PDB file of C-alpha atoms in Angstrom:
ATOM      1  CA  MET U1421      27.555  23.488 103.896  1.00 42.00           C
ATOM      2  CA  SER U1422      24.412  24.426 105.801  1.00 39.00           C
ATOM      3  CA  THR U1423      23.832  27.297 103.379  1.00 43.00           C
ATOM      4  CA  SER U1424      23.826  24.966 100.384  1.00 42.00           C
ATOM      5  CA  ASN U1425      21.414  22.634 102.155  1.00 46.00           C
ATOM      6  CA  ASN U1426      19.034  25.522 102.836  1.00 45.00           C
ATOM      7  CA  ILE U1427      19.160  26.550  99.204  1.00 44.00           C
ATOM      8  CA  SER U1428      18.491  23.038  97.942  1.00 47.00           C
ATOM      9  CA  THR U1429      15.466  22.614 100.169  1.00 54.00           C
ATOM     10  CA  GLN U1430      13.849  25.866  99.066  1.00 61.00           C
ATOM     11  CA  PRO U1431      10.891  25.436  96.690  1.00 64.00           C
ATOM     12  CA  SER U1432      11.512  26.353  93.082  1.00 72.00           C
ATOM     13  CA  ASN U1433       9.877  29.282  91.309  1.00 75.00           C
ATOM     14  CA  THR U1434       7.500  26.877  89.551  1.00 74.00           C
ATOM     15  CA  VAL U1435       6.257  25.435  92.820  1.00 75.00           C
ATOM     16  CA  VAL U1436       5.832  28.894  94.365  1.00 75.00           C
ATOM     17  CA  LEU U1437       4.006  30.221  91.296  1.00 79.00           C
ATOM     18  CA  ALA U1438       1.641  27.228  91.143  1.00 74.00           C
ATOM     19  CA  SER U1439       0.917  27.537  94.854  1.00 76.00           C
ATOM     20  CA  THR U1440       0.260  31.281  94.538  1.00 78.00           C
ATOM     21  CA  ILE U1441      -2.153  30.845  91.626  1.00 81.00           C
ATOM     22  CA  ALA U1442      -4.007  28.100  93.461  1.00 74.00           C
ATOM     23  CA  LYS U1443      -4.319  30.032  96.731  1.00 75.00           C
ATOM     24  CA  GLN U1444      -5.100  33.482  95.351  1.00 77.00           C
ATOM     25  CA  TYR U1445      -7.169  32.773  92.254  1.00 81.00           C
ATOM     26  CA  ILE U1446      -8.348  29.206  91.636  1.00 84.00           C
ATOM     27  CA  ILE U1447      -9.511  28.707  95.202  1.00 86.00           C
ATOM     28  CA  HIS U1448     -12.082  31.517  94.777  1.00 86.00           C
ATOM     29  CA  LEU U1449     -13.654  30.170  91.579  1.00 89.00           C
ATOM     30  CA  PRO U1450     -16.404  28.380  93.561  1.00 90.00           C
ATOM     31  CA  VAL U1451     -17.803  31.739  94.746  1.00 91.00           C
ATOM     32  CA  ILE U1452     -18.254  32.872  91.139  1.00 93.00           C
ATOM     33  CA  PHE U1453     -19.738  29.553  90.034  1.00 94.00           C
ATOM     34  CA  ILE U1454     -22.142  29.382  92.986  1.00 94.00           C
ATOM     35  CA  ALA U1455     -23.386  32.938  92.337  1.00 95.00           C
ATOM     36  CA  LEU U1456     -23.851  32.318  88.612  1.00 95.00           C
ATOM     37  CA  GLY U1457     -25.448  28.931  89.282  1.00 94.00           C
ATOM     38  CA  PHE U1458     -27.956  30.347  91.767  1.00 95.00           C
ATOM     39  CA  ILE U1459     -28.912  33.157  89.373  1.00 96.00           C
ATOM     40  CA  GLY U1460     -29.301  30.584  86.608  1.00 95.00           C
ATOM     41  CA  PHE U1461     -31.503  28.413  88.817  1.00 96.00           C
ATOM     42  CA  LEU U1462     -33.815  31.354  89.516  1.00 95.00           C
ATOM     43  CA  GLY U1463     -33.964  32.097  85.798  1.00 94.00           C
ATOM     44  CA  ASN U1464     -34.754  28.476  84.956  1.00 95.00           C
ATOM     45  CA  ALA U1465     -37.425  28.283  87.656  1.00 94.00           C
ATOM     46  CA  LEU U1466     -39.011  31.500  86.412  1.00 92.00           C
ATOM     47  CA  THR U1467     -39.081  30.158  82.854  1.00 93.00           C
ATOM     48  CA  TYR U1468     -39.897  26.466  83.171  1.00 92.00           C
ATOM     49  CA  LEU U1469     -42.760  27.069  85.607  1.00 90.00           C
ATOM     50  CA  GLN U1470     -44.682  29.214  83.117  1.00 89.00           C
ATOM     51  CA  LYS U1471     -47.883  27.598  81.906  1.00 85.00           C
ATOM     52  CA  ASP U1472     -46.802  27.872  78.262  1.00 81.00           C
ATOM     53  CA  ILE U1473     -44.054  25.263  78.627  1.00 86.00           C
ATOM     54  CA  ARG U1474     -44.347  23.667  82.068  1.00 84.00           C
ATOM     55  CA  THR U1475     -46.426  20.773  80.723  1.00 85.00           C
ATOM     56  CA  ASN U1476     -43.712  19.902  78.205  1.00 88.00           C
ATOM     57  CA  PRO U1477     -41.858  16.777  79.467  1.00 91.00           C
ATOM     58  CA  CYS U1478     -38.593  18.190  78.180  1.00 91.00           C
ATOM     59  CA  SER U1479     -39.061  21.336  80.277  1.00 91.00           C
ATOM     60  CA  ILE U1480     -39.808  19.231  83.349  1.00 93.00           C
ATOM     61  CA  TYR U1481     -36.587  17.233  82.948  1.00 95.00           C
ATOM     62  CA  LEU U1482     -34.551  20.384  82.438  1.00 94.00           C
ATOM     63  CA  PHE U1483     -36.091  21.999  85.511  1.00 95.00           C
ATOM     64  CA  CYS U1484     -35.385  18.884  87.597  1.00 95.00           C
ATOM     65  CA  GLY U1485     -31.825  18.998  86.317  1.00 95.00           C
ATOM     66  CA  SER U1486     -31.610  22.648  87.395  1.00 96.00           C
ATOM     67  CA  ILE U1487     -32.701  21.666  90.918  1.00 96.00           C
ATOM     68  CA  ALA U1488     -29.981  19.014  90.996  1.00 96.00           C
ATOM     69  CA  ASP U1489     -27.482  21.616  89.720  1.00 95.00           C
ATOM     70  CA  VAL U1490     -28.078  24.193  92.439  1.00 95.00           C
ATOM     71  CA  THR U1491     -28.200  21.474  95.118  1.00 94.00           C
ATOM     72  CA  ASN U1492     -24.836  20.153  93.956  1.00 94.00           C
ATOM     73  CA  LEU U1493     -23.316  23.635  94.002  1.00 93.00           C
ATOM     74  CA  LEU U1494     -24.549  24.346  97.520  1.00 90.00           C
ATOM     75  CA  TYR U1495     -23.820  20.882  98.926  1.00 88.00           C
ATOM     76  CA  ASN U1496     -20.513  20.013  97.286  1.00 86.00           C
ATOM     77  CA  MET U1497     -18.862  23.129  95.928  1.00 87.00           C
ATOM     78  CA  LEU U1498     -19.772  25.450  98.801  1.00 86.00           C
ATOM     79  CA  GLY U1499     -18.590  22.885 101.326  1.00 81.00           C
ATOM     80  CA  ASN U1500     -15.277  22.409  99.493  1.00 81.00           C
ATOM     81  CA  TYR U1501     -14.747  26.173  99.252  1.00 83.00           C
ATOM     82  CA  LEU U1502     -15.426  26.818 102.938  1.00 84.00           C
ATOM     83  CA  ALA U1503     -13.009  24.040 103.903  1.00 78.00           C
ATOM     84  CA  ALA U1504     -10.234  25.087 101.503  1.00 77.00           C
ATOM     85  CA  ALA U1505     -10.469  28.862 101.893  1.00 77.00           C
ATOM     86  CA  HIS U1506     -11.607  29.348 105.480  1.00 77.00           C
ATOM     87  CA  GLY U1507     -11.067  26.032 107.257  1.00 76.00           C
ATOM     88  CA  VAL U1508     -14.789  25.731 107.968  1.00 76.00           C
ATOM     89  CA  TYR U1509     -16.075  22.194 107.553  1.00 75.00           C
ATOM     90  CA  ILE U1510     -19.694  21.217 107.141  1.00 73.00           C
ATOM     91  CA  PRO U1511     -20.620  18.699 109.870  1.00 69.00           C
ATOM     92  CA  TRP U1512     -20.854  15.552 107.760  1.00 66.00           C
ATOM     93  CA  VAL U1513     -17.342  15.975 106.329  1.00 66.00           C
ATOM     94  CA  LYS U1514     -15.603  15.430 109.661  1.00 69.00           C
ATOM     95  CA  LEU U1515     -17.948  12.836 111.162  1.00 74.00           C
ATOM     96  CA  PRO U1516     -16.702   9.284 110.490  1.00 75.00           C
ATOM     97  CA  ASN U1517     -20.203   7.826 110.667  1.00 79.00           C
ATOM     98  CA  LEU U1518     -21.367  10.092 107.816  1.00 81.00           C
ATOM     99  CA  CYS U1519     -18.398   9.410 105.536  1.00 83.00           C
ATOM    100  CA  LYS U1520     -20.332   7.132 103.196  1.00 86.00           C
ATOM    101  CA  PHE U1521     -23.291   9.525 103.181  1.00 85.00           C
ATOM    102  CA  TYR U1522     -21.073  12.445 102.203  1.00 85.00           C
ATOM    103  CA  SER U1523     -19.201  10.504  99.504  1.00 87.00           C
ATOM    104  CA  PHE U1524     -22.414   9.142  98.041  1.00 90.00           C
ATOM    105  CA  PHE U1525     -23.970  12.548  97.441  1.00 89.00           C
ATOM    106  CA  LEU U1526     -20.644  13.849  96.172  1.00 88.00           C
ATOM    107  CA  GLY U1527     -21.110  11.530  93.184  1.00 90.00           C
ATOM    108  CA  PHE U1528     -24.889  11.206  93.106  1.00 94.00           C
ATOM    109  CA  LEU U1529     -25.856  14.859  92.554  1.00 93.00           C
ATOM    110  CA  PRO U1530     -23.679  15.619  89.474  1.00 92.00           C
ATOM    111  CA  HIS U1531     -24.607  12.232  88.000  1.00 93.00           C
ATOM    112  CA  LEU U1532     -28.312  12.971  88.543  1.00 95.00           C
ATOM    113  CA  SER U1533     -27.990  16.385  86.906  1.00 94.00           C
ATOM    114  CA  ILE U1534     -26.513  14.929  83.714  1.00 95.00           C
ATOM    115  CA  ASN U1535     -29.037  12.069  83.721  1.00 95.00           C
ATOM    116  CA  PHE U1536     -31.883  14.586  83.553  1.00 96.00           C
ATOM    117  CA  LEU U1537     -30.188  16.103  80.501  1.00 95.00           C
ATOM    118  CA  VAL U1538     -30.048  12.586  79.051  1.00 95.00           C
ATOM    119  CA  MET U1539     -33.796  12.263  79.675  1.00 95.00           C
ATOM    120  CA  ALA U1540     -34.376  15.583  77.909  1.00 93.00           C
ATOM    121  CA  ILE U1541     -32.614  14.443  74.735  1.00 93.00           C
ATOM    122  CA  ILE U1542     -34.421  11.084  74.880  1.00 93.00           C
ATOM    123  CA  ASP U1543     -37.697  13.008  75.078  1.00 92.00           C
ATOM    124  CA  ARG U1544     -36.740  15.114  72.054  1.00 90.00           C
ATOM    125  CA  TYR U1545     -35.737  11.976  70.175  1.00 91.00           C
ATOM    126  CA  ALA U1546     -39.111  10.414  70.960  1.00 90.00           C
ATOM    127  CA  SER U1547     -40.872  13.549  69.706  1.00 87.00           C
ATOM    128  CA  THR U1548     -39.169  13.203  66.319  1.00 87.00           C
ATOM    129  CA  CYS U1549     -40.189   9.562  65.859  1.00 87.00           C
ATOM    130  CA  ALA U1550     -43.229   8.415  63.906  1.00 84.00           C
ATOM    131  CA  PHE U1551     -46.588   8.880  65.616  1.00 82.00           C
ATOM    132  CA  THR U1552     -47.120   5.121  65.620  1.00 84.00           C
ATOM    133  CA  ALA U1553     -43.800   4.352  67.332  1.00 86.00           C
ATOM    134  CA  ARG U1554     -44.065   3.027  70.875  1.00 89.00           C
ATOM    135  CA  ILE U1555     -41.337   5.344  72.098  1.00 89.00           C
ATOM    136  CA  ARG U1556     -43.730   8.254  71.510  1.00 89.00           C
ATOM    137  CA  ARG U1557     -45.382   7.259  74.772  1.00 90.00           C
ATOM    138  CA  LEU U1558     -42.441   8.852  76.537  1.00 89.00           C
ATOM    139  CA  ASN U1559     -43.886  12.228  75.529  1.00 88.00           C
ATOM    140  CA  TYR U1560     -47.059  11.633  77.564  1.00 91.00           C
ATOM    141  CA  ILE U1561     -47.167  13.908  80.590  1.00 90.00           C
ATOM    142  CA  ASN U1562     -48.655  11.230  82.851  1.00 92.00           C
ATOM    143  CA  ILE U1563     -45.584   9.024  82.436  1.00 93.00           C
ATOM    144  CA  VAL U1564     -43.094  11.758  83.362  1.00 94.00           C
ATOM    145  CA  PRO U1565     -43.229  11.161  87.170  1.00 94.00           C
ATOM    146  CA  TRP U1566     -42.383   7.495  86.586  1.00 96.00           C
ATOM    147  CA  LEU U1567     -39.448   8.421  84.347  1.00 95.00           C
ATOM    148  CA  ILE U1568     -38.198  10.914  86.931  1.00 96.00           C
ATOM    149  CA  GLY U1569     -38.305   8.154  89.535  1.00 96.00           C
ATOM    150  CA  ILE U1570     -36.406   5.807  87.224  1.00 96.00           C
ATOM    151  CA  THR U1571     -33.797   8.512  86.569  1.00 96.00           C
ATOM    152  CA  ILE U1572     -33.250   9.000  90.296  1.00 96.00           C
ATOM    153  CA  LEU U1573     -33.053   5.233  90.817  1.00 96.00           C
ATOM    154  CA  LEU U1574     -30.472   4.779  88.040  1.00 94.00           C
ATOM    155  CA  SER U1575     -28.393   7.619  89.466  1.00 94.00           C
ATOM    156  CA  PHE U1576     -28.572   5.968  92.880  1.00 95.00           C
ATOM    157  CA  ILE U1577     -27.410   2.625  91.476  1.00 94.00           C
ATOM    158  CA  SER U1578     -24.598   4.302  89.526  1.00 91.00           C
ATOM    159  CA  SER U1579     -23.358   6.070  92.668  1.00 91.00           C
ATOM    160  CA  ILE U1580     -23.709   3.166  95.074  1.00 92.00           C
ATOM    161  CA  ARG U1581     -19.979   2.437  94.704  1.00 90.00           C
ATOM    162  CA  SER U1582     -19.375   5.250  97.219  1.00 87.00           C
ATOM    163  CA  LEU U1583     -21.383   3.430  99.874  1.00 88.00           C
ATOM    164  CA  ILE U1584     -19.268   0.330  99.322  1.00 90.00           C
ATOM    165  CA  LEU U1585     -15.768   1.593  98.560  1.00 89.00           C
ATOM    166  CA  TYR U1586     -15.464   4.676 100.789  1.00 88.00           C
ATOM    167  CA  ASP U1587     -14.628   4.667 104.477  1.00 87.00           C
ATOM    168  CA  TYR U1588     -13.196   7.002 107.086  1.00 83.00           C
ATOM    169  CA  GLN U1589      -9.528   6.573 107.958  1.00 81.00           C
ATOM    170  CA  ASP U1590      -7.667   8.428 110.709  1.00 78.00           C
ATOM    171  CA  GLY U1591      -5.339  11.022 109.319  1.00 73.00           C
ATOM    172  CA  LYS U1592      -6.724  10.717 105.778  1.00 74.00           C
ATOM    173  CA  GLY U1593     -10.412  11.436 106.158  1.00 75.00           C
ATOM    174  CA  CYS U1594     -13.062   9.928 103.916  1.00 81.00           C
ATOM    175  CA  VAL U1595     -11.154   8.016 101.235  1.00 84.00           C
ATOM    176  CA  PRO U1596     -11.744   4.967  98.997  1.00 87.00           C
ATOM    177  CA  THR U1597     -10.550   1.692 100.464  1.00 88.00           C
ATOM    178  CA  GLN U1598      -9.825   0.377  96.958  1.00 89.00           C
ATOM    179  CA  PRO U1599      -8.625   3.422  94.958  1.00 86.00           C
ATOM    180  CA  LEU U1600      -7.920   1.597  91.684  1.00 87.00           C
ATOM    181  CA  LEU U1601     -11.350  -0.053  91.536  1.00 90.00           C
ATOM    182  CA  ASN U1602     -13.033   3.210  92.509  1.00 89.00           C
ATOM    183  CA  ASN U1603     -11.186   5.131  89.780  1.00 88.00           C
ATOM    184  CA  ILE U1604     -12.047   2.536  87.145  1.00 89.00           C
ATOM    185  CA  LEU U1605     -15.749   2.520  88.046  1.00 90.00           C
ATOM    186  CA  TYR U1606     -15.892   6.315  88.132  1.00 90.00           C
ATOM    187  CA  THR U1607     -14.201   6.589  84.738  1.00 89.00           C
ATOM    188  CA  ILE U1608     -16.537   4.043  83.147  1.00 90.00           C
ATOM    189  CA  ILE U1609     -19.816   5.204  84.687  1.00 89.00           C
ATOM    190  CA  ASN U1610     -19.317   8.964  84.663  1.00 86.00           C
ATOM    191  CA  GLY U1611     -16.739   9.379  81.939  1.00 86.00           C
ATOM    192  CA  THR U1612     -18.025   6.889  79.374  1.00 88.00           C
ATOM    193  CA  VAL U1613     -21.620   5.716  79.845  1.00 91.00           C
ATOM    194  CA  GLN U1614     -23.275   9.136  80.132  1.00 90.00           C
ATOM    195  CA  PRO U1615     -21.452  10.867  77.224  1.00 90.00           C
ATOM    196  CA  VAL U1616     -21.890   7.846  74.949  1.00 92.00           C
ATOM    197  CA  THR U1617     -25.615   7.648  75.758  1.00 92.00           C
ATOM    198  CA  MET U1618     -26.086  11.336  74.994  1.00 92.00           C
ATOM    199  CA  CYS U1619     -24.159  11.107  71.731  1.00 91.00           C
ATOM    200  CA  ILE U1620     -26.213   8.097  70.596  1.00 93.00           C
ATOM    201  CA  PHE U1621     -29.514   9.912  71.080  1.00 92.00           C
ATOM    202  CA  VAL U1622     -28.134  13.098  69.527  1.00 91.00           C
ATOM    203  CA  PHE U1623     -27.257  11.093  66.410  1.00 91.00           C
ATOM    204  CA  LEU U1624     -30.667   9.382  66.333  1.00 91.00           C
ATOM    205  CA  THR U1625     -32.450  12.715  66.796  1.00 89.00           C
ATOM    206  CA  PHE U1626     -30.493  14.301  63.941  1.00 86.00           C
ATOM    207  CA  GLN U1627     -31.397  11.375  61.730  1.00 87.00           C
ATOM    208  CA  ASN U1628     -35.106  11.746  62.476  1.00 85.00           C
ATOM    209  CA  VAL U1629     -35.033  15.519  61.977  1.00 83.00           C
ATOM    210  CA  ARG U1630     -33.271  15.130  58.623  1.00 80.00           C
ATOM    211  CA  LYS U1631     -35.768  12.544  57.433  1.00 78.00           C
ATOM    212  CA  SER U1632     -38.637  14.752  58.575  1.00 73.00           C
ATOM    213  CA  ARG U1633     -37.253  17.720  56.631  1.00 68.00           C
ATOM    214  CA  GLN U1634     -36.849  15.610  53.526  1.00 64.00           C
ATOM    215  CA  ARG U1635     -40.479  14.516  53.718  1.00 59.00           C
ATOM    216  CA  VAL U1636     -41.663  18.075  54.295  1.00 53.00           C
ATOM    217  CA  SER U1637     -39.608  19.489  51.426  1.00 50.00           C
ATOM    218  CA  GLY U1638     -41.027  16.814  49.168  1.00 48.00           C
ATOM    219  CA  THR U1639     -44.636  17.704  49.978  1.00 47.00           C
ATOM    220  CA  GLY U1640     -44.210  21.470  50.202  1.00 46.00           C
ATOM    221  CA  LEU U1641     -46.039  21.561  53.558  1.00 42.00           C
ATOM    222  CA  VAL U1642     -45.090  23.441  56.681  1.00 43.00           C
ATOM    223  CA  ASN U1643     -43.279  21.233  59.175  1.00 47.00           C
ATOM    224  CA  PRO U1644     -45.859  20.391  61.854  1.00 43.00           C
ATOM    225  CA  ARG U1645     -43.141  19.370  64.310  1.00 51.00           C
ATOM    226  CA  ARG U1646     -41.339  22.712  64.336  1.00 52.00           C
ATOM    227  CA  THR U1647     -43.123  23.957  67.436  1.00 48.00           C
ATOM    228  CA  ARG U1648     -42.638  20.721  69.363  1.00 55.00           C
ATOM    229  CA  ASN U1649     -38.913  20.632  68.599  1.00 58.00           C
ATOM    230  CA  GLN U1650     -37.967  24.191  69.497  1.00 70.00           C
ATOM    231  CA  PHE U1651     -35.841  22.975  72.397  1.00 76.00           C
ATOM    232  CA  ILE U1652     -33.745  20.575  70.327  1.00 84.00           C
ATOM    233  CA  SER U1653     -30.977  23.035  69.420  1.00 84.00           C
ATOM    234  CA  MET U1654     -30.871  24.239  73.021  1.00 88.00           C
ATOM    235  CA  ILE U1655     -30.452  20.711  74.394  1.00 90.00           C
ATOM    236  CA  LEU U1656     -27.878  19.767  71.766  1.00 90.00           C
ATOM    237  CA  THR U1657     -25.795  22.799  72.736  1.00 91.00           C
ATOM    238  CA  GLN U1658     -25.992  21.849  76.391  1.00 92.00           C
ATOM    239  CA  ILE U1659     -24.974  18.275  75.589  1.00 93.00           C
ATOM    240  CA  LEU U1660     -21.985  19.459  73.556  1.00 93.00           C
ATOM    241  CA  ALA U1661     -20.909  21.748  76.408  1.00 94.00           C
ATOM    242  CA  THR U1662     -21.426  18.931  78.932  1.00 94.00           C
ATOM    243  CA  CYS U1663     -19.253  16.543  76.926  1.00 92.00           C
ATOM    244  CA  VAL U1664     -16.446  19.112  76.571  1.00 93.00           C
ATOM    245  CA  ILE U1665     -16.517  20.062  80.268  1.00 93.00           C
ATOM    246  CA  SER U1666     -16.664  16.443  81.386  1.00 92.00           C
ATOM    247  CA  LEU U1667     -13.903  15.388  78.968  1.00 91.00           C
ATOM    248  CA  GLN U1668     -11.380  17.927  80.235  1.00 91.00           C
ATOM    249  CA  TRP U1669     -12.003  16.781  83.798  1.00 91.00           C
ATOM    250  CA  MET U1670     -11.914  13.082  82.955  1.00 91.00           C
ATOM    251  CA  ILE U1671      -8.584  13.399  81.116  1.00 90.00           C
ATOM    252  CA  MET U1672      -7.044  15.204  84.069  1.00 90.00           C
ATOM    253  CA  TYR U1673      -8.599  12.767  86.541  1.00 89.00           C
ATOM    254  CA  ILE U1674      -7.127   9.763  84.737  1.00 88.00           C
ATOM    255  CA  TYR U1675      -3.723  11.422  84.363  1.00 85.00           C
ATOM    256  CA  TYR U1676      -3.646  12.434  88.036  1.00 82.00           C
ATOM    257  CA  PHE U1677      -4.368   8.957  89.357  1.00 80.00           C
ATOM    258  CA  ILE U1678      -2.627   6.867  86.702  1.00 76.00           C
ATOM    259  CA  PRO U1679       0.286   4.871  88.148  1.00 67.00           C
ATOM    260  CA  VAL U1680       3.689   6.176  87.024  1.00 64.00           C
ATOM    261  CA  GLN U1681       6.960   4.268  87.124  1.00 60.00           C
ATOM    262  CA  THR U1682       9.095   7.382  87.601  1.00 67.00           C
ATOM    263  CA  PRO U1683       8.017   9.575  90.523  1.00 75.00           C
ATOM    264  CA  ARG U1684       7.091  13.129  89.534  1.00 74.00           C
ATOM    265  CA  THR U1685       9.427  15.927  90.548  1.00 79.00           C
ATOM    266  CA  ALA U1686       8.211  18.685  92.868  1.00 79.00           C
ATOM    267  CA  GLU U1687       7.698  21.008  89.900  1.00 81.00           C
ATOM    268  CA  GLN U1688       5.746  18.400  87.950  1.00 78.00           C
ATOM    269  CA  GLN U1689       3.606  17.543  90.934  1.00 82.00           C
ATOM    270  CA  ALA U1690       2.860  21.220  91.569  1.00 83.00           C
ATOM    271  CA  ILE U1691       1.754  21.770  87.957  1.00 85.00           C
ATOM    272  CA  VAL U1692      -0.335  18.589  87.919  1.00 84.00           C
ATOM    273  CA  SER U1693      -2.005  19.521  91.210  1.00 85.00           C
ATOM    274  CA  LEU U1694      -2.710  23.026  89.914  1.00 86.00           C
ATOM    275  CA  PHE U1695      -4.432  21.769  86.766  1.00 89.00           C
ATOM    276  CA  TYR U1696      -6.206  19.048  88.738  1.00 89.00           C
ATOM    277  CA  SER U1697      -7.791  21.686  90.981  1.00 88.00           C
ATOM    278  CA  LEU U1698      -8.635  23.916  88.014  1.00 90.00           C
ATOM    279  CA  THR U1699     -10.269  21.169  85.957  1.00 92.00           C
ATOM    280  CA  ASN U1700     -12.093  19.883  89.026  1.00 90.00           C
ATOM    281  CA  TYR U1701     -13.637  23.298  89.653  1.00 91.00           C
ATOM    282  CA  CYS U1702     -14.393  23.751  85.947  1.00 92.00           C
ATOM    283  CA  TYR U1703     -16.312  20.468  86.026  1.00 93.00           C
ATOM    284  CA  TYR U1704     -18.925  22.315  88.099  1.00 94.00           C
ATOM    285  CA  LEU U1705     -19.629  24.476  85.051  1.00 93.00           C
ATOM    286  CA  ASN U1706     -21.972  21.621  84.140  1.00 94.00           C
ATOM    287  CA  ASN U1707     -24.133  22.875  87.009  1.00 94.00           C
ATOM    288  CA  VAL U1708     -23.895  26.511  85.934  1.00 95.00           C
ATOM    289  CA  LYS U1709     -24.288  26.560  82.159  1.00 94.00           C
ATOM    290  CA  SER U1710     -27.947  25.572  81.659  1.00 94.00           C
ATOM    291  CA  PHE U1711     -29.693  28.937  81.941  1.00 95.00           C
ATOM    292  CA  TYR U1712     -27.090  30.907  80.010  1.00 95.00           C
ATOM    293  CA  LEU U1713     -26.866  28.474  77.099  1.00 94.00           C
ATOM    294  CA  SER U1714     -30.667  28.317  76.966  1.00 92.00           C
ATOM    295  CA  MET U1715     -30.851  32.102  76.689  1.00 92.00           C
ATOM    296  CA  LEU U1716     -28.321  32.066  73.846  1.00 92.00           C
ATOM    297  CA  THR U1717     -29.755  29.207  71.800  1.00 88.00           C
ATOM    298  CA  SER U1718     -33.542  29.165  72.289  1.00 87.00           C
ATOM    299  CA  LYS U1719     -35.821  31.954  71.129  1.00 87.00           C
ATOM    300  CA  LEU U1720     -38.765  30.326  72.911  1.00 87.00           C
ATOM    301  CA  PHE U1721     -36.833  30.216  76.182  1.00 90.00           C
ATOM    302  CA  ARG U1722     -35.858  33.891  75.892  1.00 90.00           C
ATOM    303  CA  LYS U1723     -39.401  35.002  75.137  1.00 90.00           C
ATOM    304  CA  THR U1724     -40.837  32.969  77.989  1.00 90.00           C
ATOM    305  CA  PHE U1725     -38.231  34.279  80.431  1.00 92.00           C
ATOM    306  CA  VAL U1726     -38.738  37.916  79.435  1.00 91.00           C
ATOM    307  CA  LYS U1727     -42.511  37.526  79.644  1.00 89.00           C
ATOM    308  CA  ALA U1728     -42.254  35.977  83.102  1.00 88.00           C
ATOM    309  CA  PHE U1729     -39.702  38.533  84.288  1.00 88.00           C
ATOM    310  CA  ILE U1730     -41.926  41.452  83.269  1.00 86.00           C
ATOM    311  CA  LYS U1731     -44.677  40.108  85.516  1.00 83.00           C
ATOM    312  CA  PHE U1732     -42.428  40.604  88.543  1.00 77.00           C
ATOM    313  CA  LEU U1733     -41.661  44.239  87.763  1.00 75.00           C
ATOM    314  CA  PRO U1734     -43.505  47.004  89.646  1.00 70.00           C
ATOM    315  CA  ARG U1735     -46.840  47.905  88.075  1.00 62.00           C
ATOM    316  CA  HIS U1736     -45.776  51.322  86.755  1.00 48.00           C
ATOM    317  CA  GLN U1737     -42.710  49.792  85.023  1.00 56.00           C
ATOM    318  CA  HIS U1738     -44.880  46.978  83.678  1.00 52.00           C
ATOM    319  CA  GLN U1739     -47.248  49.518  82.113  1.00 55.00           C
ATOM    320  CA  ARG U1740     -44.335  51.481  80.697  1.00 54.00           C
TER     321      ARG U1740
END
């Protein structure tokens, strides 16, 4: 009788396999993402700070987004990895008084990163509008600091739910006091508003570019906007990648927290938890992808990066 009880309480092969994959493989993904993200940040800094493109508002937004990316990787992902893999907790995770502070930046930094990408596509949309359109003022370099401030403010307002809904509870840590409301707000703000905004301006930009090409083909002239719009394909690729990465996480997030009438079995819960961890880590690819997609899709970015990189080589290699 006791033997049968021991057998029944043993975890199934599915549970053991899911646990093994999570502990031996998925848990170490943050190290790879942090390394790639830091290399990408250095590459972006080297490129966007060159005098050829650093006065372009679009480049400024993308560079600000890169700063938010590497900060998010070091603040959020590194802290989660140290806690999960080595049991080392950054101070503000365990301090009850800093619970709201920690939760706020957990949502603020990724939201800010994507908002700077939104500003980049808005800037490219403005550059494709008629010269007499008021929105063209967004391309003026002197207005960029104000728009950066507005972007930070909007990200703060969008993440303020953490300051209201999160609190420290003994035995649970820093958790939302109203989980359902928190999940709904997160899904709407992060999973709907940002992707929809990006898609709207992508559509408007495509419309303007198509109209511009039709006018140019009708006159037989060289498109005067070609130089100013060299970053459009690069930004559109990043937006597409952002939407795909965010969508896979949002689907899993909703499925994980959605109320179910029938409790999940141990095997089902193990599989769901495994994919929840995987999609959660993959969401941080939004903070890694920028430099590598830019190198693949923008000839101007590649040339600027190579030119800047050569300057840092030793003099004899530079001459060679």
